[in-house]
Amino acid sequence: MAASIESLLEEISGVEDPIEELQSLKTALLSIPVSALRDSLSGQRLDVIFSLLNTNERKQVELCVDILERFLMALSPVQVVQNYRVELQGGLTHPNESVKILALTQIGRVVEHPDAVTEILNNNDILRSVIHCIGEEKMSVAKQAIQSLSKLSHSKPGLDKLFQTDLLKVMKDVMATSDIVRYRFYELVVEISSVSPISLGYCANSSFISKLLSELTGDDVLIRATAIEMVTTLAHSQHGRQYLAQQGIMDKISNMIRGADTDPFSSLYLPGLVKFFGNLAIMDSPQQVCETYPVFQNKVFEMALDPDPVMIGVALDTLGLLGSTVEGKQVLQKTGEKFKSVLLRMSQLASSGATELRVRSLDAISQLLTLQPEQQTEDLLALTESWFHLLSNQPMDMIRNISTQPFPELHCGALRIFTAIAAQPWGQKLMISTPGFMEFILDRSTGQTKEAKDAKFELVGSLASSSTAAEVLGSQNYIRLKTYLREGPYYVSAVASVGTEGAD
C-alpha cells in the first residue's frame, strides 16, 4: 500500500499536466483507512503535492487540497507542524480560499494539542497571517480563522500571545478595515470571553468589549442590531452577565426599549433588545428580570398585539420561553387581564394567518401549558387549565381542527399542545370526555410524515406515562395506549388494508 502511494507520488512529480494522476491518487486514498494511511506515510514527504498548489488551474488546486486534507488528517498535529509548518504558512496567503481553509483547519488542530501548540506560539508570522484571514472577503475563510484563534485562546500562553504582544495591534489594525470585519473580531472576542472570567478579563483589558458595548447606542441602527446579538451571546455565561451588569448594560438596554417608541427605525433593533431580556430571564430569574425591568414585559405584550409579523414572532418566542418555567408562568399570571388578552391573540394567530406565525404560536402555547409531574401542584394545574379554556369556547375542537389541516408543521404543533395537557389530570379528563378523541389519538392513519408519527408517539407516551392515566382513561384505553407504545411510532398493521372488505 505504501509502495503504491509512493509510486503515484513519483508519477505525479514527473508529469507536466498531472490532473489525471492526481485524480488516481485521490481515488486510491479514499479506499485506504486513515490508520493504514498513517503507516504508509512514514518517511514520505508531501512536497510534490504542496508544490502543485502554485498554479492558476482551479481543478488542480482542488484535487491537491482534497489529497492533502486526507494525508494531513492521518498525521498527528505534532507531525503536521514539525514537517509542514512552512507549507501551512504559505497556504494562509494562497489566492484560493480552499487552500487557506485547509491551512487554517490544520492550524486549528495544532493549537488544540499541548505538545504542538508551542510551534505556533513561537511563530508570529503564522499568527499574523491567521489574524489577517479574519479580514478576508470569503466568510468561510474568516470563520475558520476565528475558530483557530478561539481554540488558541483556551490556554493562558495563547491569551498572552494574542493580547499581550504586538499581535494585539495587528488585530486592531485588521479590525479597522470595515464594519463587517470589525464584527468578525467582536464575534471572536465574545467567543473567547465566554470561556472563563479570566479570558473575559483579557478581552476587557484590551478595550475590545467596551468598544462593542459603545456600538449599542451608535447612530447606525443596523450596527446596533448586530451589537445587541453579540451582547446577548456574551450574556449566555454567568461571568458575562455579571460583567454586563457591572457596566450598567441591563439598564442601558431597558432605556433603549423605553426610547424605541420615539425612534422610527426601532423595528430594526427592538426584537434584539427583547430577545436579550428573554434570554436573561431564562438564565437568571423570570420574576427578577420582569420586576426589575417592567418595560421588557410590557413591550412583549405590546409586540404580541402588534400588526407587524416580525414583532409578533419575537413576542411569541419570548412568551413561550418565559412560560416554559414555573416562575415565568406565575409572572405572566400576575399580570391578569393583560396576559388574558395576549393569550386570546395567540389563539387567533394559531387558528388563522401566515403558517409560520401559526406554528410559532402553537409552540408558545404548548410551552405555556407544559407542567412536569413534579411541578403539578394544585395551583399550577388550575393555572394551566384556566389558560387552556381561555383559548376558545371549545379548545379541544379548536386544536384538533388545526391538527387535521394539510400542513405537517401545523399538525405537529397542535399535537404538541395535546402532549402538554396529556400529562395533567384535567387534560386527561377533557380527552376522555371529548367524543372520538381516544380514537383520534390511536389512529395511525393520520399524519404520514416521520415528524407527525414521532409527534403522535410522544403524545401517546405523555398520556401513558402519567400516574393518573389508568384511573382517568379506564383500563381498556390504557392498555391500547401501552400497546401503541410497544409497537413503536412507525408500526403498520398487517390487516389495515383489508379492514373494509365486504362492506358493500
XYZ file of C-alpha atoms in Angstrom:
504
model
C 0.000 0.000 0.000
C 2.815 2.406 0.960
C 4.586 1.419 -2.228
C 1.558 2.184 -4.407
C 1.125 5.644 -2.843
C 4.850 6.300 -3.243
C 4.756 5.282 -6.896
C 1.717 7.509 -7.519
C 3.538 10.451 -5.886
C 6.563 9.745 -8.100
C 4.387 9.604 -11.223
C 2.867 12.989 -10.356
C 6.252 14.679 -9.875
C 7.364 13.818 -13.383
C 4.249 14.957 -15.287
C 3.565 18.365 -16.829
C -0.245 18.150 -16.589
C -0.865 15.968 -13.513
C -4.710 16.182 -13.305
C -5.227 12.525 -14.243
C -2.534 11.285 -11.857
C -3.902 13.456 -9.032
C -7.369 12.022 -9.635
C -5.938 8.474 -9.413
C -4.152 9.331 -6.158
C -7.314 10.855 -4.678
C -9.303 7.720 -5.606
C -6.626 5.472 -4.117
C -6.560 7.462 -0.872
C -10.332 7.204 -0.416
C -10.077 3.399 -0.327
C -7.430 3.411 2.433
C -8.482 3.703 6.105
C -6.878 6.633 7.945
C -4.966 4.284 10.297
C -3.416 2.418 7.363
C -2.667 5.711 5.635
C -0.799 6.896 8.730
C 1.526 3.866 8.494
C 2.086 4.309 4.763
C 3.086 7.951 5.282
C 6.115 7.266 7.460
C 9.166 8.711 5.794
C 7.199 10.267 2.925
C 7.057 13.970 2.303
C 4.227 15.714 0.513
C 6.361 18.476 -1.024
C 5.339 17.422 -4.511
C 1.627 17.955 -3.777
C 2.236 21.249 -1.962
C 4.317 22.494 -4.920
C 1.421 21.750 -7.292
C -0.717 24.309 -5.421
C 1.286 27.051 -7.188
C -0.965 27.222 -10.242
C -3.966 29.080 -11.596
C -5.591 25.767 -12.573
C -8.568 25.589 -10.187
C -9.192 21.874 -10.792
C -5.564 21.048 -9.960
C -5.674 23.109 -6.767
C -8.931 21.446 -5.643
C -7.540 17.950 -6.211
C -4.341 18.842 -4.294
C -6.414 20.220 -1.393
C -8.515 17.022 -1.230
C -5.366 14.881 -1.260
C -3.529 16.974 1.336
C -6.574 17.040 3.573
C -6.670 13.246 3.587
C -2.917 12.905 4.156
C -2.646 15.567 6.879
C -5.639 14.257 8.847
C -3.784 10.924 9.051
C -0.856 12.649 10.779
C -0.765 13.821 14.380
C -0.827 17.610 14.976
C 2.811 17.367 16.158
C 3.883 15.701 12.882
C 1.919 18.247 10.852
C 3.509 21.300 12.466
C 7.036 19.847 12.570
C 7.075 18.708 8.941
C 4.807 21.204 7.160
C 4.909 24.477 9.101
C 6.363 26.440 6.163
C 3.789 24.970 3.768
C 0.906 25.828 6.132
C 2.211 29.369 6.422
C 2.280 29.632 2.622
C -1.265 28.274 2.454
C -2.556 31.169 4.580
C -1.713 33.681 1.836
C -2.682 31.493 -1.140
C -5.164 33.179 -3.531
C -7.511 30.155 -3.444
C -9.853 30.088 -0.426
C -9.884 26.264 -0.172
C -6.090 26.285 0.375
C -6.475 28.932 3.098
C -9.215 26.868 4.769
C -7.017 23.730 4.607
C -4.129 25.588 6.298
C -6.418 27.160 8.927
C -8.073 23.823 9.718
C -4.683 22.181 10.301
C -3.536 25.131 12.442
C -6.769 24.692 14.432
C -5.757 21.063 15.104
C -2.234 22.095 16.073
C -3.249 24.802 18.588
C -5.532 22.329 20.392
C -2.606 19.956 21.005
C -0.468 20.787 24.089
C 2.764 19.472 22.530
C 2.216 21.030 19.104
C 0.903 24.486 20.050
C 4.367 25.781 21.111
C 5.483 25.704 17.468
C 2.660 28.119 16.611
C 3.089 30.302 19.717
C 6.733 30.810 18.728
C 5.834 31.813 15.179
C 4.495 35.356 14.947
C 4.305 35.242 11.150
C 1.808 32.377 11.160
C -0.380 34.024 13.783
C -0.218 37.363 11.967
C -1.425 35.656 8.786
C -4.250 33.892 10.671
C -5.397 37.272 12.047
C -5.308 38.753 8.528
C -7.526 35.873 7.352
C -10.352 37.312 9.509
C -10.293 40.262 7.115
C -10.643 38.016 4.045
C -13.533 38.609 1.672
C -14.743 35.000 1.917
C -16.737 34.417 5.097
C -15.771 30.706 5.134
C -12.081 31.669 5.464
C -12.801 34.225 8.198
C -14.914 31.700 10.166
C -12.082 29.155 10.121
C -9.589 31.804 11.260
C -11.903 32.853 14.119
C -12.221 29.198 15.148
C -8.435 28.660 15.176
C -7.733 31.799 17.255
C -10.594 30.930 19.608
C -9.007 27.489 20.214
C -5.606 29.108 20.765
C -7.093 31.313 23.496
C -8.182 28.298 25.580
C -4.768 28.388 27.282
C -3.023 31.171 29.200
C 0.019 31.200 26.855
C -2.424 31.597 23.933
C -4.214 34.506 25.642
C -0.867 36.144 26.489
C 0.261 35.809 22.884
C -2.894 37.363 21.404
C -3.483 40.129 23.930
C -0.062 40.975 25.395
C 2.234 41.132 22.360
C 2.334 43.177 19.153
C -0.372 40.826 17.779
C -2.922 42.954 19.653
C -2.045 45.883 17.391
C -2.317 43.573 14.336
C -5.827 42.600 15.460
C -6.858 46.232 15.963
C -5.410 47.252 12.568
C -7.225 44.466 10.678
C -10.368 45.199 12.705
C -10.385 48.782 11.363
C -10.716 47.525 7.756
C -14.535 47.692 7.599
C -17.767 47.303 9.604
C -18.046 43.663 8.505
C -14.511 42.793 9.616
C -14.967 44.672 12.891
C -17.953 42.477 13.700
C -15.994 39.336 12.921
C -13.492 40.402 15.587
C -16.335 41.058 18.023
C -17.515 37.518 17.304
C -14.025 36.220 18.158
C -13.837 38.356 21.313
C -17.273 37.212 22.538
C -16.313 33.587 21.851
C -13.067 33.985 23.826
C -14.784 35.925 26.652
C -17.401 33.215 27.110
C -14.814 30.598 28.113
C -13.946 31.938 31.584
C -13.782 35.088 33.731
C -10.006 35.153 33.068
C -10.388 35.160 29.284
C -13.090 37.847 29.585
C -10.571 39.886 31.610
C -8.057 39.765 28.754
C -10.700 40.938 26.255
C -11.944 43.693 28.569
C -8.433 44.965 29.345
C -7.656 45.228 25.642
C -10.727 47.532 25.262
C -12.480 45.235 22.750
C -15.568 44.766 24.925
C -16.016 48.439 25.807
C -15.809 49.179 22.065
C -18.534 46.583 21.387
C -20.749 47.981 24.162
C -20.402 51.521 22.804
C -21.861 50.264 19.487
C -25.174 49.585 21.276
C -26.006 53.274 21.184
C -24.286 54.143 17.892
C -26.015 56.088 15.117
C -26.184 53.178 12.659
C -29.261 51.095 13.581
C -28.081 48.023 11.657
C -24.794 48.058 13.557
C -26.804 48.497 16.757
C -28.880 45.406 15.925
C -25.733 43.317 15.350
C -24.156 44.620 18.580
C -27.227 43.526 20.565
C -26.904 39.982 19.152
C -23.251 39.879 20.228
C -24.038 41.200 23.716
C -26.834 38.601 24.064
C -24.273 35.859 23.293
C -21.915 37.355 25.888
C -24.761 37.148 28.433
C -25.014 33.346 27.975
C -22.247 32.822 30.555
C -22.696 33.786 34.193
C -19.452 35.762 34.296
C -20.556 37.523 31.094
C -23.859 38.568 32.708
C -22.016 39.723 35.813
C -19.699 41.893 33.739
C -22.591 43.394 31.735
C -24.456 44.200 34.964
C -21.350 45.926 36.397
C -21.135 48.016 33.215
C -24.814 49.033 33.560
C -25.761 47.371 30.264
C -29.080 45.926 31.502
C -30.242 49.439 32.431
C -28.980 50.791 29.128
C -30.931 48.174 27.130
C -34.022 48.782 29.281
C -33.778 52.505 28.442
C -33.348 51.658 24.757
C -36.634 49.694 24.837
C -38.287 52.677 26.522
C -36.919 55.065 23.891
C -37.851 52.811 20.964
C -41.365 54.323 20.785
C -39.959 57.627 19.508
C -37.436 56.083 17.076
C -38.863 55.429 13.580
C -36.124 52.820 12.941
C -36.559 50.917 16.199
C -38.174 47.926 14.440
C -34.678 47.033 13.190
C -33.183 46.566 16.653
C -36.145 46.242 19.049
C -36.523 42.449 18.510
C -32.883 42.035 19.585
C -33.430 44.058 22.768
C -36.422 41.899 23.711
C -34.524 38.674 22.944
C -31.716 39.892 25.218
C -34.054 40.163 28.202
C -35.880 36.941 27.266
C -32.592 35.028 27.430
C -31.618 36.834 30.612
C -34.925 35.879 32.276
C -34.470 32.179 31.473
C -30.856 32.087 32.634
C -31.349 34.089 35.816
C -34.896 34.546 37.097
C -38.029 35.496 35.121
C -39.518 37.192 38.184
C -36.404 39.189 38.969
C -35.934 40.325 35.357
C -39.616 41.231 34.844
C -39.819 43.102 38.150
C -36.523 44.954 37.711
C -37.203 45.819 34.060
C -41.022 46.086 33.733
C -40.589 47.827 30.370
C -39.450 44.445 28.957
C -42.636 42.573 29.892
C -44.891 45.441 28.790
C -43.094 45.600 25.444
C -43.519 41.845 24.879
C -47.291 42.147 25.439
C -47.406 45.186 23.167
C -45.493 43.328 20.419
C -47.845 40.330 20.656
C -50.737 42.663 19.747
C -48.712 44.466 17.032
C -49.726 44.041 13.363
C -46.060 43.599 12.289
C -45.346 39.832 11.858
C -41.671 40.310 12.876
C -42.728 41.830 16.208
C -45.411 39.178 16.756
C -42.928 36.364 16.061
C -40.392 37.637 18.601
C -43.171 38.172 21.183
C -44.458 34.610 20.683
C -40.992 33.084 21.054
C -40.312 35.185 24.176
C -43.677 34.307 25.766
C -43.005 30.622 25.102
C -39.550 30.950 26.636
C -40.874 32.733 29.751
C -43.821 30.353 30.065
C -41.624 27.259 29.863
C -40.623 27.807 33.518
C -42.902 27.681 36.564
C -41.662 31.067 37.740
C -42.340 32.534 34.298
C -45.886 31.141 34.323
C -46.530 32.784 37.683
C -45.112 36.122 36.473
C -47.432 36.075 33.439
C -50.441 35.074 35.541
C -49.830 38.033 37.875
C -50.496 40.491 35.044
C -54.169 39.384 34.981
C -56.224 40.841 32.121
C -53.127 41.920 30.177
C -51.986 38.338 29.712
C -55.531 37.127 29.025
C -55.783 39.443 26.007
C -52.362 38.235 24.805
C -53.427 34.591 25.174
C -56.559 35.297 23.152
C -54.392 36.874 20.450
C -52.153 33.784 20.456
C -55.224 31.623 19.983
C -56.344 33.728 16.985
C -52.873 33.554 15.453
C -52.769 29.773 15.896
C -56.135 29.367 14.141
C -55.579 31.569 11.086
C -52.993 33.642 9.306
C -49.487 33.008 7.973
C -48.328 29.409 8.560
C -45.028 30.455 10.187
C -46.791 32.578 12.838
C -49.365 29.840 13.400
C -46.585 27.333 14.109
C -44.742 29.725 16.447
C -47.995 30.442 18.246
C -48.765 26.736 18.710
C -45.247 26.143 20.043
C -45.563 29.035 22.512
C -48.958 27.765 23.714
C -47.572 24.239 24.254
C -44.674 25.699 26.321
C -47.110 27.757 28.398
C -49.264 24.702 29.107
C -46.454 22.232 29.892
C -46.083 21.125 33.525
C -43.668 18.374 34.532
C -45.114 15.807 37.018
C -43.028 17.252 39.895
C -44.397 20.760 39.136
C -48.058 19.731 39.265
C -49.299 21.470 42.388
C -52.982 22.233 42.739
C -52.426 25.942 41.989
C -50.328 25.359 38.886
C -52.729 22.747 37.493
C -55.579 25.235 37.993
C -53.485 27.875 36.185
C -52.728 25.769 33.074
C -56.353 24.556 32.940
C -57.677 28.127 33.071
C -55.253 29.184 30.291
C -56.358 26.290 28.088
C -60.003 27.316 28.430
C -59.157 30.932 27.557
C -58.033 29.780 24.099
C -61.585 29.136 22.874
C -65.120 28.118 23.920
C -64.236 24.662 22.616
C -60.410 24.449 22.893
C -60.254 20.669 22.271
C -62.108 21.044 18.971
C -60.077 24.101 18.024
C -56.711 22.328 18.467
C -57.976 19.124 16.833
C -59.209 21.120 13.796
C -55.740 22.645 13.415
C -54.186 19.167 13.623
C -56.285 17.932 10.695
C -55.110 20.656 8.291
C -52.790 19.504 5.472
C -49.637 21.168 6.815
C -47.286 18.810 8.695
C -45.853 21.622 10.863
C -49.355 22.694 11.979
C -50.343 19.072 12.606
C -47.253 18.535 14.804
C -47.682 21.900 16.569
C -51.259 21.003 17.533
C -50.192 17.532 18.740
C -47.552 19.159 20.969
C -50.320 21.102 22.741
C -52.195 17.844 23.351
C -48.909 16.305 24.590
C -48.563 19.170 27.097
C -52.028 18.676 28.591
C -51.886 14.851 28.361
C -49.577 14.726 31.370
C -52.091 16.624 33.553
C -55.218 15.054 35.121
C -57.564 17.833 33.893
C -56.236 17.316 30.345
C -56.866 13.583 30.541
C -60.443 14.196 31.765
C -61.061 16.511 28.807
C -59.680 13.896 26.403
C -61.844 11.056 27.695
C -64.955 13.250 27.721
C -64.419 14.529 24.148
C -66.279 12.163 21.753
C -63.931 10.231 19.453
C -60.778 11.705 20.958
C -59.150 8.431 22.071
C -59.785 7.019 18.580
C -58.137 10.137 17.107
C -55.042 9.579 19.272
C -54.749 5.873 18.458
C -55.477 6.263 14.733
C -52.204 5.626 12.880
C -53.606 6.727 9.501
C -53.414 10.446 10.382
C -50.116 12.242 9.779
C -47.938 10.165 7.487
C -44.633 12.059 7.777
C -41.889 10.862 10.126
C -42.271 14.078 12.178
C -46.029 13.508 12.528
C -45.562 9.873 13.602
C -42.933 10.964 16.154
C -45.213 13.721 17.498
C -48.135 11.273 17.853
C -45.855 8.755 19.590
C -44.747 11.466 22.030
C -48.395 12.311 22.763
C -49.235 8.652 23.453
C -46.121 8.386 25.643
C -47.072 11.504 27.606
C -50.524 10.070 28.305
C -49.428 6.536 29.120
C -46.600 7.576 31.462
C -48.846 9.749 33.643
C -49.581 8.225 37.065
C -53.263 9.201 36.785
C -53.845 7.939 33.213
C -55.083 4.397 34.009
C -57.611 5.693 36.518
C -58.890 8.632 34.406
C -58.918 6.929 30.996
C -60.027 3.454 32.097
C -58.065 0.222 31.852
C -59.159 -0.589 28.271
C -57.871 2.721 26.843
C -54.762 2.477 28.973
C -53.933 -0.983 27.571
C -54.459 0.321 23.992
C -52.027 3.183 24.689
C -49.433 0.769 26.088
C -49.838 -1.471 23.014
C -49.312 1.566 20.719
C -46.103 2.388 22.614
C -44.863 -1.201 22.470
C -45.433 -1.339 18.690
C -43.398 1.844 18.179
C -44.052 5.044 16.197
C -43.875 3.523 12.669
C -45.901 0.330 13.132
C -48.162 -0.620 10.205
C -50.990 -3.089 10.840
C -50.851 -6.111 8.512
C -54.648 -6.177 8.235
C -55.151 -2.438 7.802
C -55.554 -2.760 4.030
C -58.429 -5.273 4.242
C -60.329 -3.526 7.010
C -63.278 -2.580 4.750
C -63.599 -5.886 2.899
C -67.211 -6.902 2.356
C -68.527 -3.507 3.461
C -70.718 -3.317 0.387
